[in-house]
Tab-separated table of C-alpha atoms and ligand atoms in Angstrom:
chain	number	residue	atom	x	y	z
A	1	UNK	CA	4.804	77.436	-10.407
A	2	UNK	CA	7.235	77.290	-7.503
A	3	UNK	CA	6.236	77.370	-3.845
A	4	UNK	CA	7.966	80.711	-3.479
A	5	UNK	CA	5.945	82.280	-6.276
A	6	UNK	CA	2.619	81.022	-4.875
A	7	UNK	CA	3.596	82.521	-1.536
A	8	UNK	CA	4.529	85.786	-3.239
A	9	UNK	CA	1.175	85.894	-4.985
A	10	UNK	CA	-0.399	85.474	-1.549
A	11	UNK	CA	1.402	88.501	-0.189
A	12	UNK	CA	4.706	87.149	1.180
A	13	UNK	CA	7.689	89.206	0.065
A	14	UNK	CA	10.795	87.420	-1.226
A	15	UNK	CA	12.788	88.752	1.749
A	16	UNK	CA	10.389	87.199	4.271
A	17	UNK	CA	10.245	83.947	2.335
A	18	UNK	CA	14.010	83.625	2.088
A	19	UNK	CA	14.623	84.617	5.689
A	20	UNK	CA	12.127	82.044	7.004
A	21	UNK	CA	13.442	79.365	4.644
A	22	UNK	CA	16.973	79.991	5.888
A	23	UNK	CA	15.860	79.719	9.515
A	24	UNK	CA	13.959	76.542	8.714
A	25	UNK	CA	17.112	75.105	7.172
A	26	UNK	CA	18.849	75.292	10.535
A	27	UNK	CA	16.190	73.196	12.244
A	28	UNK	CA	16.470	69.774	10.644
A	29	UNK	CA	17.999	68.130	13.729
A	30	UNK	CA	15.321	69.689	15.935
A	31	UNK	CA	12.556	68.481	13.609
A	32	UNK	CA	14.037	64.984	13.538
A	33	UNK	CA	13.742	64.797	17.354
A	34	UNK	CA	10.106	65.914	17.152
A	35	UNK	CA	9.369	63.277	14.496
A	36	UNK	CA	10.820	60.529	16.676
A	37	UNK	CA	8.424	61.407	19.484
A	38	UNK	CA	5.569	61.708	16.983
A	39	UNK	CA	6.245	58.224	15.653
A	40	UNK	CA	6.367	56.716	19.119
A	41	UNK	CA	3.124	58.373	20.188
A	42	UNK	CA	1.392	57.438	16.934
A	43	UNK	CA	2.145	53.769	17.539
A	44	UNK	CA	1.147	54.128	21.196
A	45	UNK	CA	-2.301	55.406	20.150
A	46	UNK	CA	-2.641	52.743	17.456
A	47	UNK	CA	-1.801	50.026	19.964
A	48	UNK	CA	-4.389	51.331	22.435
A	49	UNK	CA	-7.051	51.252	19.700
A	50	UNK	CA	-6.126	47.728	18.674
A	51	UNK	CA	-6.020	46.456	22.252
A	52	UNK	CA	-9.418	47.981	22.999
A	53	UNK	CA	-10.730	46.259	19.846
A	54	UNK	CA	-12.124	49.417	18.311
A	55	UNK	CA	-14.514	48.227	15.635
A	56	UNK	CA	-16.718	49.782	12.996
A	57	UNK	CA	-19.655	49.343	15.367
A	58	UNK	CA	-17.928	51.824	17.737
A	59	UNK	CA	-18.384	54.594	15.197
A	60	UNK	CA	-22.176	54.678	15.064
A	61	UNK	CA	-24.403	57.373	16.512
A	62	UNK	CA	-26.280	57.074	19.815
A	63	UNK	CA	-28.926	59.405	21.214
A	64	UNK	CA	-31.000	60.081	24.321
A	65	UNK	CA	-29.648	58.615	27.545
A	66	UNK	CA	-26.893	56.815	25.703
A	67	UNK	CA	-27.159	53.565	27.643
A	68	UNK	CA	-24.692	50.906	26.474
A	69	UNK	CA	-22.912	53.277	24.141
A	70	UNK	CA	-20.170	50.880	23.123
A	71	UNK	CA	-18.261	53.415	21.072
A	72	UNK	CA	-18.160	55.848	23.975
A	73	UNK	CA	-17.089	53.198	26.475
A	74	UNK	CA	-14.312	51.886	24.230
A	75	UNK	CA	-13.090	55.375	23.491
A	76	UNK	CA	-12.728	55.895	27.218
A	77	UNK	CA	-10.849	52.613	27.410
A	78	UNK	CA	-8.532	53.800	24.635
A	79	UNK	CA	-7.839	57.050	26.494
A	80	UNK	CA	-7.135	55.108	29.681
A	81	UNK	CA	-4.628	52.951	27.785
A	82	UNK	CA	-2.954	55.941	26.126
A	83	UNK	CA	-2.604	57.796	29.430
A	84	UNK	CA	-1.897	54.580	31.373
A	85	UNK	CA	-4.695	55.179	33.860
A	86	UNK	CA	-7.387	52.943	35.359
A	87	UNK	CA	-10.240	54.796	33.735
A	88	UNK	CA	-11.206	57.858	31.722
A	89	UNK	CA	-14.154	60.127	31.078
A	90	UNK	CA	-14.128	61.417	27.488
A	91	UNK	CA	-17.260	63.269	26.513
A	92	UNK	CA	-18.589	65.738	24.028
A	93	UNK	CA	-20.808	66.960	26.887
A	94	UNK	CA	-17.632	68.454	28.348
A	95	UNK	CA	-17.651	71.822	26.639
A	96	UNK	CA	-13.988	72.804	26.898
A	97	UNK	CA	-10.819	72.501	28.946
A	98	UNK	CA	-12.075	74.788	31.690
A	99	UNK	CA	-15.239	72.688	31.999
A	100	UNK	CA	-13.196	69.480	32.215
A	101	UNK	CA	-10.972	70.997	34.904
A	102	UNK	CA	-13.957	72.401	36.832
A	103	UNK	CA	-15.691	69.009	36.659
A	104	UNK	CA	-12.581	67.287	37.995
A	105	UNK	CA	-12.126	69.841	40.779
A	106	UNK	CA	-15.761	70.001	41.916
A	107	UNK	CA	-16.080	66.229	41.746
A	108	UNK	CA	-12.967	65.540	43.762
A	109	UNK	CA	-13.302	68.044	46.600
A	110	UNK	CA	-15.767	68.459	49.457
A	111	UNK	CA	-16.702	71.442	51.652
A	112	UNK	CA	-13.857	72.252	54.020
A	113	UNK	CA	-11.182	70.993	51.634
A	114	UNK	CA	-8.386	73.125	50.283
A	115	UNK	CA	-6.890	72.995	46.792
A	116	UNK	CA	-3.209	73.877	46.499
A	117	UNK	CA	-1.206	74.904	43.430
A	118	UNK	CA	2.591	74.653	43.850
A	119	UNK	CA	3.235	76.322	40.466
A	120	UNK	CA	1.598	79.722	40.823
A	121	UNK	CA	-1.867	80.921	39.964
A	122	UNK	CA	-3.580	78.665	37.429
A	123	UNK	CA	-4.850	79.568	33.958
A	124	UNK	CA	-7.071	82.664	33.826
A	125	UNK	CA	-10.408	80.895	33.358
A	126	UNK	CA	-9.847	78.783	36.476
A	127	UNK	CA	-9.665	81.834	38.721
A	128	UNK	CA	-13.445	82.105	38.617
A	129	UNK	CA	-13.905	78.364	39.022
A	130	UNK	CA	-11.830	78.522	42.195
A	131	UNK	CA	-13.295	81.830	43.353
A	132	UNK	CA	-9.971	83.682	43.309
A	133	UNK	CA	-11.958	86.107	41.173
A	134	UNK	CA	-15.478	86.415	42.593
A	135	UNK	CA	-17.948	84.370	40.583
A	136	UNK	CA	-21.349	82.826	41.240
A	137	UNK	CA	-21.087	79.106	41.821
A	138	UNK	CA	-17.330	79.025	42.434
A	139	UNK	CA	-15.656	76.369	44.577
A	140	UNK	CA	-15.183	79.065	47.190
A	141	UNK	CA	-18.969	79.423	47.506
A	142	UNK	CA	-19.119	75.712	48.252
A	143	UNK	CA	-16.573	76.049	51.043
A	144	UNK	CA	-13.544	74.792	49.131
A	145	UNK	CA	-10.632	77.161	49.592
A	146	UNK	CA	-7.589	77.686	47.413
A	147	UNK	CA	-3.950	78.414	48.170
A	148	UNK	CA	-0.849	78.578	46.009
A	149	UNK	CA	2.807	79.412	45.931
A	150	UNK	CA	4.833	80.678	42.994
A	151	UNK	CA	7.891	79.160	41.418
A	152	UNK	CA	11.184	80.690	42.527
A	153	UNK	CA	12.536	83.530	40.350
A	154	UNK	CA	14.840	81.071	38.544
A	155	UNK	CA	11.820	78.918	37.627
A	156	UNK	CA	12.549	76.099	40.060
A	157	UNK	CA	10.113	74.747	42.639
A	158	UNK	CA	9.864	76.560	45.970
A	159	UNK	CA	9.985	73.439	48.117
A	160	UNK	CA	9.867	75.334	51.428
A	161	UNK	CA	6.704	77.195	50.473
A	162	UNK	CA	5.159	74.024	49.077
A	163	UNK	CA	5.771	72.201	52.360
A	164	UNK	CA	4.244	75.117	54.291
A	165	UNK	CA	1.370	75.495	51.826
A	166	UNK	CA	0.123	71.920	52.205
A	167	UNK	CA	-1.901	71.590	55.386
A	168	UNK	CA	-4.348	69.188	57.020
A	169	UNK	CA	-7.178	70.547	54.847
A	170	UNK	CA	-5.282	70.209	51.560
A	171	UNK	CA	-7.040	67.434	49.675
A	172	UNK	CA	-6.099	68.191	46.099
A	173	UNK	CA	-2.929	69.530	44.528
A	174	UNK	CA	-3.320	70.978	41.053
A	175	UNK	CA	-0.348	71.239	38.714
A	176	UNK	CA	-0.600	73.101	35.438
A	177	UNK	CA	1.815	71.657	32.898
A	178	UNK	CA	1.663	74.389	30.278
A	179	UNK	CA	2.552	77.991	31.016
A	180	UNK	CA	-0.805	79.298	29.799
A	181	UNK	CA	-0.746	83.110	29.723
A	182	UNK	CA	1.867	83.396	32.457
A	183	UNK	CA	5.545	84.177	32.285
A	184	UNK	CA	6.766	80.957	33.851
A	185	UNK	CA	8.084	78.052	31.785
A	186	UNK	CA	6.136	74.939	30.841
A	187	UNK	CA	6.932	71.977	33.052
A	188	UNK	CA	8.636	68.903	31.649
A	189	UNK	CA	7.489	65.421	32.638
A	190	UNK	CA	10.734	65.063	34.622
A	191	UNK	CA	9.911	68.218	36.592
A	192	UNK	CA	6.336	67.079	37.169
A	193	UNK	CA	7.703	63.770	38.413
A	194	UNK	CA	10.007	65.532	40.862
A	195	UNK	CA	7.205	67.788	42.067
A	196	UNK	CA	4.755	64.915	42.563
A	197	UNK	CA	7.332	62.923	44.532
A	198	UNK	CA	7.910	65.895	46.785
A	199	UNK	CA	4.193	66.572	47.302
A	200	UNK	CA	3.640	62.904	48.169
A	201	UNK	CA	6.500	63.023	50.668
A	202	UNK	CA	4.723	65.903	52.407
A	203	UNK	CA	1.224	64.412	52.207
A	204	UNK	CA	0.928	60.917	50.761
A	205	UNK	CA	-2.880	60.760	50.559
A	206	UNK	CA	-3.481	63.967	48.610
A	207	UNK	CA	-5.123	63.792	45.158
A	208	UNK	CA	-2.875	65.155	42.426
A	209	UNK	CA	-4.387	66.593	39.254
A	210	UNK	CA	-2.429	67.805	36.243
A	211	UNK	CA	-3.903	70.316	33.805
A	212	UNK	CA	-2.498	68.689	30.671
A	213	UNK	CA	-3.831	71.242	28.156
A	214	UNK	CA	-1.480	71.664	25.174
A	215	UNK	CA	0.958	69.102	26.552
A	216	UNK	CA	-0.394	65.844	25.130
A	217	UNK	CA	1.968	63.888	22.860
A	218	UNK	CA	4.831	66.349	23.157
A	219	UNK	CA	6.889	63.945	25.229
A	220	UNK	CA	7.051	60.149	25.233
A	221	UNK	CA	5.135	59.937	28.503
A	222	UNK	CA	2.254	61.795	30.138
A	223	UNK	CA	1.937	63.132	33.715
A	224	UNK	CA	-0.296	60.176	34.651
A	225	UNK	CA	2.758	57.950	34.208
A	226	UNK	CA	4.726	59.815	36.864
A	227	UNK	CA	2.211	59.710	39.682
A	228	UNK	CA	-0.647	62.091	38.848
A	229	UNK	CA	-4.027	60.718	39.950
A	230	UNK	CA	-5.721	62.427	37.034
A	231	UNK	CA	-4.822	64.328	33.895
A	232	UNK	CA	-7.305	66.676	32.326
A	233	UNK	CA	-7.490	68.350	28.938
A	234	UNK	CA	-9.479	69.692	26.031
A	235	UNK	CA	-10.379	67.897	22.813
A	236	UNK	CA	-10.125	71.064	20.779
A	237	UNK	CA	-6.443	71.044	21.618
A	238	UNK	CA	-3.843	68.292	21.012
A	239	UNK	CA	-5.778	65.042	21.644
A	240	UNK	CA	-8.680	66.018	19.376
A	241	UNK	CA	-6.315	66.238	16.427
A	242	UNK	CA	-8.253	69.169	14.992
A	243	UNK	CA	-11.085	66.787	14.186
A	244	UNK	CA	-13.015	66.442	17.450
A	245	UNK	CA	-15.731	69.127	17.249
A	246	UNK	CA	-15.946	69.595	21.035
A	247	UNK	CA	-15.097	67.754	24.233
A	248	UNK	CA	-12.806	67.191	27.142
A	249	UNK	CA	-11.204	64.293	28.941
A	250	UNK	CA	-10.358	63.295	32.491
A	251	UNK	CA	-8.109	60.222	32.714
A	252	UNK	CA	-7.134	58.873	36.087
A	253	UNK	CA	-7.849	56.498	38.919
A	254	UNK	CA	-11.268	54.828	38.996
A	255	UNK	CA	-12.181	56.908	42.020
A	256	UNK	CA	-11.184	60.267	40.539
A	257	UNK	CA	-12.988	59.508	37.298
A	258	UNK	CA	-16.133	58.388	39.088
A	259	UNK	CA	-16.117	61.509	41.247
A	260	UNK	CA	-15.842	63.626	38.119
A	261	UNK	CA	-18.615	61.635	36.403
A	262	UNK	CA	-20.890	62.237	39.391
A	263	UNK	CA	-20.451	65.907	38.754
A	264	UNK	CA	-20.746	65.810	34.952
A	265	UNK	CA	-23.931	63.718	34.908
A	266	UNK	CA	-25.366	63.009	38.360
A	267	UNK	CA	-24.593	60.847	41.394
A	268	UNK	CA	-25.889	57.389	40.542
A	269	UNK	CA	-25.782	57.995	36.811
A	270	UNK	CA	-21.995	58.421	36.637
A	271	UNK	CA	-20.478	57.206	33.353
A	272	UNK	CA	-23.470	55.080	32.359
A	273	UNK	CA	-25.276	57.966	30.723
A	274	UNK	CA	-24.292	60.460	28.082
A	275	UNK	CA	-24.846	59.752	24.391
A	276	UNK	CA	-21.892	60.194	22.112
A	277	UNK	CA	-24.346	61.517	19.474
A	278	UNK	CA	-22.606	61.504	16.125
A	279	UNK	CA	-19.216	62.293	17.597
A	280	UNK	CA	-17.561	58.927	18.163
A	281	UNK	CA	-15.895	58.703	14.785
A	282	UNK	CA	-14.563	62.241	15.119
A	283	UNK	CA	-13.214	61.633	18.608
A	284	UNK	CA	-11.500	58.399	17.586
A	285	UNK	CA	-10.116	59.846	14.400
A	286	UNK	CA	-9.044	62.991	16.221
A	287	UNK	CA	-7.145	61.004	18.824
A	288	UNK	CA	-5.544	58.983	16.059
A	289	UNK	CA	-4.380	62.204	14.358
A	290	UNK	CA	-3.379	63.819	17.683
A	291	UNK	CA	0.325	62.903	17.698
A	292	UNK	CA	0.747	64.063	14.092
A	293	UNK	CA	-1.043	67.344	14.638
A	294	UNK	CA	0.812	68.030	17.890
A	295	UNK	CA	4.135	67.429	16.114
A	296	UNK	CA	3.176	69.752	13.235
A	297	UNK	CA	2.179	72.465	15.658
A	298	UNK	CA	5.355	71.977	17.659
A	299	UNK	CA	7.500	72.374	14.542
A	300	UNK	CA	5.676	75.608	13.735
A	301	UNK	CA	6.398	76.856	17.253
A	302	UNK	CA	10.073	75.991	16.877
A	303	UNK	CA	10.221	77.827	13.549
A	304	UNK	CA	8.534	80.865	15.093
A	305	UNK	CA	11.164	81.026	17.812
A	306	UNK	CA	13.980	80.705	15.271
A	307	UNK	CA	12.491	83.446	13.078
A	308	UNK	CA	11.667	85.962	15.818
A	309	UNK	CA	14.584	85.028	18.053
A	310	UNK	CA	16.813	85.644	15.024
A	311	UNK	CA	15.411	89.170	14.793
A	312	UNK	CA	16.235	89.834	18.439
A	313	UNK	CA	12.763	89.417	19.969
A	314	UNK	CA	12.339	87.582	23.278
A	315	UNK	CA	10.955	84.155	22.540
A	316	UNK	CA	10.058	81.420	24.972
A	317	UNK	CA	10.918	78.637	24.877
A	318	UNK	CA	14.231	78.970	23.114
A	319	UNK	CA	14.563	77.219	19.749
A	320	UNK	CA	16.838	74.517	21.128
A	321	UNK	CA	15.324	74.104	24.572
A	322	UNK	CA	13.313	71.037	25.417
A	323	UNK	CA	9.642	71.706	24.675
A	324	UNK	CA	6.650	70.505	26.634
A	325	UNK	CA	3.749	72.127	24.887
A	326	UNK	CA	2.911	73.573	21.475
A	327	UNK	CA	2.932	77.221	22.538
A	328	UNK	CA	5.533	79.779	21.578
A	329	UNK	CA	5.496	83.167	23.261
A	330	UNK	CA	7.001	86.286	21.713
A	331	UNK	CA	7.218	89.375	23.879
A	332	UNK	CA	6.899	92.682	22.029
A	333	UNK	CA	6.503	95.182	24.915
A	334	UNK	CA	4.062	97.031	22.675
A	335	UNK	CA	0.350	96.325	22.100
A	336	UNK	CA	0.550	97.549	18.501
A	337	UNK	CA	2.957	94.763	17.579
A	338	UNK	CA	0.762	92.169	19.308
A	339	UNK	CA	-2.189	93.325	17.211
A	340	UNK	CA	-0.184	93.433	13.995
A	341	UNK	CA	1.183	89.930	14.639
A	342	UNK	CA	-2.304	88.550	15.234
A	343	UNK	CA	-3.606	90.195	12.082
A	344	UNK	CA	-0.845	88.488	10.141
A	345	UNK	CA	-1.741	85.093	11.580
A	346	UNK	CA	-5.384	85.736	10.694
A	347	UNK	CA	-4.350	86.450	7.097
A	348	UNK	CA	-2.902	82.941	7.022
A	349	UNK	CA	-6.118	81.265	8.221
A	350	UNK	CA	-8.005	78.599	6.305
A	351	UNK	CA	-11.371	80.087	7.311
A	352	UNK	CA	-12.057	83.815	7.770
A	353	UNK	CA	-8.664	84.855	6.420
A	354	UNK	CA	-10.167	88.178	5.294
A	355	UNK	CA	-11.264	89.198	8.805
A	356	UNK	CA	-9.350	91.739	10.830
A	357	UNK	CA	-9.185	90.730	14.491
A	358	UNK	CA	-9.775	93.388	17.167
A	359	UNK	CA	-9.151	93.185	20.944
A	360	UNK	CA	-12.315	92.301	22.888
A	361	UNK	CA	-13.389	91.366	26.409
A	362	UNK	CA	-13.559	87.549	26.631
A	363	UNK	CA	-15.529	85.507	29.201
A	364	UNK	CA	-13.207	84.105	31.844
A	365	UNK	CA	-10.382	86.536	31.153
A	366	UNK	CA	-9.684	89.746	33.048
A	367	UNK	CA	-8.111	91.706	30.178
A	368	UNK	CA	-9.135	92.364	26.623
A	369	UNK	CA	-7.740	89.694	24.364
A	370	UNK	CA	-6.907	89.800	20.702
A	371	UNK	CA	-7.244	86.453	18.997
A	372	UNK	CA	-6.373	85.321	15.543
A	373	UNK	CA	-8.290	82.184	14.809
A	374	UNK	CA	-9.763	81.192	11.532
A	375	UNK	CA	-10.695	77.643	12.307
A	376	UNK	CA	-12.809	74.746	11.128
A	377	UNK	CA	-13.727	74.182	14.786
A	378	UNK	CA	-14.682	77.442	16.464
A	379	UNK	CA	-12.008	78.595	18.897
A	380	UNK	CA	-9.853	75.556	18.312
A	381	UNK	CA	-6.331	76.458	19.325
A	382	UNK	CA	-4.762	73.304	17.908
A	383	UNK	CA	-5.483	74.971	14.582
A	384	UNK	CA	-3.231	77.844	13.569
A	385	UNK	CA	-3.968	80.591	16.062
A	386	UNK	CA	-2.451	83.375	18.101
A	387	UNK	CA	-3.691	85.340	21.017
A	388	UNK	CA	-2.492	87.909	23.423
A	389	UNK	CA	-4.034	89.493	26.470
A	390	UNK	CA	-3.548	93.248	26.150
A	391	UNK	CA	-1.467	93.714	29.256
A	392	UNK	CA	2.202	94.127	30.140
A	393	UNK	CA	4.563	92.879	28.859
A	394	UNK	CA	2.524	92.486	25.663
A	395	UNK	CA	3.307	88.907	24.865
A	396	UNK	CA	1.652	87.065	22.029
A	397	UNK	CA	1.102	83.320	22.183
A	398	UNK	CA	1.283	81.413	18.946
A	399	UNK	CA	0.097	77.868	18.599
A	400	UNK	CA	-1.254	75.230	16.353
A	401	UNK	CA	-1.358	74.336	12.734
A	402	UNK	CA	-2.972	71.117	11.624
A	403	UNK	CA	-0.106	70.693	9.196
A	404	UNK	CA	3.429	72.034	9.398
A	405	UNK	CA	3.240	73.914	6.068
A	406	UNK	CA	0.237	75.813	7.379
A	407	UNK	CA	1.956	76.660	10.626
A	408	UNK	CA	5.004	77.829	8.658
A	409	UNK	CA	2.816	79.957	6.428
A	410	UNK	CA	1.377	81.525	9.602
A	411	UNK	CA	4.882	82.377	10.792
A	412	UNK	CA	5.690	84.001	7.456
A	413	UNK	CA	2.426	85.952	7.311
A	414	UNK	CA	2.844	87.289	10.846
A	415	UNK	CA	6.272	88.622	9.955
A	416	UNK	CA	4.981	90.019	6.678
A	417	UNK	CA	2.236	91.905	8.519
A	418	UNK	CA	4.734	93.423	10.960
A	419	UNK	CA	6.739	94.618	7.946
A	420	UNK	CA	3.667	95.862	6.074
A	421	UNK	CA	2.568	97.785	9.187
A	422	UNK	CA	6.012	99.372	9.446
A	423	UNK	CA	7.153	97.783	12.723
A	424	UNK	CA	10.058	95.830	11.258
A	425	UNK	CA	12.167	96.995	8.359
A	426	UNK	CA	12.986	94.619	5.535
A	427	UNK	CA	16.653	95.406	6.012
A	428	UNK	CA	16.602	93.571	9.324
A	429	UNK	CA	15.955	90.365	7.399
A	430	UNK	CA	19.184	90.582	5.398
A	431	UNK	CA	20.945	87.316	6.033
B	501	PLP	C1	-6.622	76.235	27.099
B	501	PLP	C2	-6.258	75.973	28.511
B	501	PLP	C3	-7.224	75.808	29.499
B	501	PLP	C4	-8.694	76.050	29.263
B	501	PLP	O1	-9.180	75.448	28.169
B	501	PLP	P1	-10.470	76.045	27.403
B	501	PLP	O2	-10.737	74.927	26.467
B	501	PLP	O3	-10.055	77.288	26.727
B	501	PLP	O4	-11.542	76.228	28.399
B	501	PLP	C5	-6.804	75.502	30.759
B	501	PLP	N1	-5.509	75.376	31.060
B	501	PLP	C6	-4.542	75.557	30.137
B	501	PLP	C7	-3.110	75.422	30.528
B	501	PLP	C8	-4.877	75.840	28.835
B	501	PLP	O5	-3.937	76.002	27.925
């Protein structure tokens, strides 16, 4: 049986199959570039594991306080080598990306300090951490204030506002690499480098944190190699390779990491405590798979932009533009299309493919969100997934796919659903 006929038996029409295959055919040069970066990052991770002398004894389970957890300590050494930092905190006690970022922020600020973002408001869930949206226990309640400036309308840095925004109280500058649910672009490492140099020229002693969520292994280097004091991310995104069951990381200077550890465990306990439980093998193996999974997801995102861009929908980033994360955004200007798209992606899931997603209120987010996620790891957005906050301009964010064929199947199913629901006519697919 041919691939096309299996797909047809699974509900993909020949028109959708052929259209997507034709678009894919135009992408070989783009995919070759992605594979080159994948190969480099794979060897980078391998080298870090070899240099840290990861051994079978690192993979065993620890419990309780977790004193002398060799596997945990070496994993942190591996992360520090991969991100080229002095130290790292990599724990399954860090629940998610927001928790990792909150731990880094609380640990590295003191009452009276101000946090500044030169790239606009941060990711939705951080608004409550900062206290931009009222929340019990926010940084604001502890006397840490927050200020920001937006990018200029053309997407470049607003250097005048950044200079004015950094004052004598500014102790930490936070830079979000990925666009998140905003309409700005994702920053490249070159842009982050330029921004960090400028911030340092205004205030040399400030701590610079980069929210690295979704960005790991998409370029040859990471933000910690261009001057960030710490990079922070989630293990159920790129660096967990779809295998880590939970966790977050903070890689950075010894001081930043210790400050974060004081917050995660307790002052005095720092990194010494925290059992890895049975997770070490999964965290090592996940990191090892990270570059491959990130590349697969990135190829799926590129295909999505070619498919929907080819039909005249607004896609960001553009198929041929440099990419810096695994997310592709398609703007529909209509909530019904966002919902139909997500239902299509859900139909392509490995787990829960028969479920019909509905928009719901989600903790940390101000609007109802519709999410398509049928995952081995609950909520894992390195697995094939799509979500959209139900607000103007009705943009859906597509990401993930542990393998490229799965991501591609998700692209096809989303388009099929839009056709089945009557939002796109088959005739538009004629080549
Ligand atoms: C996903 C994400 C977060 C938050 O991560 P969670 O694991 O969902 O808490 C923060 N920042 C960015 C840019 C993200 O993409």
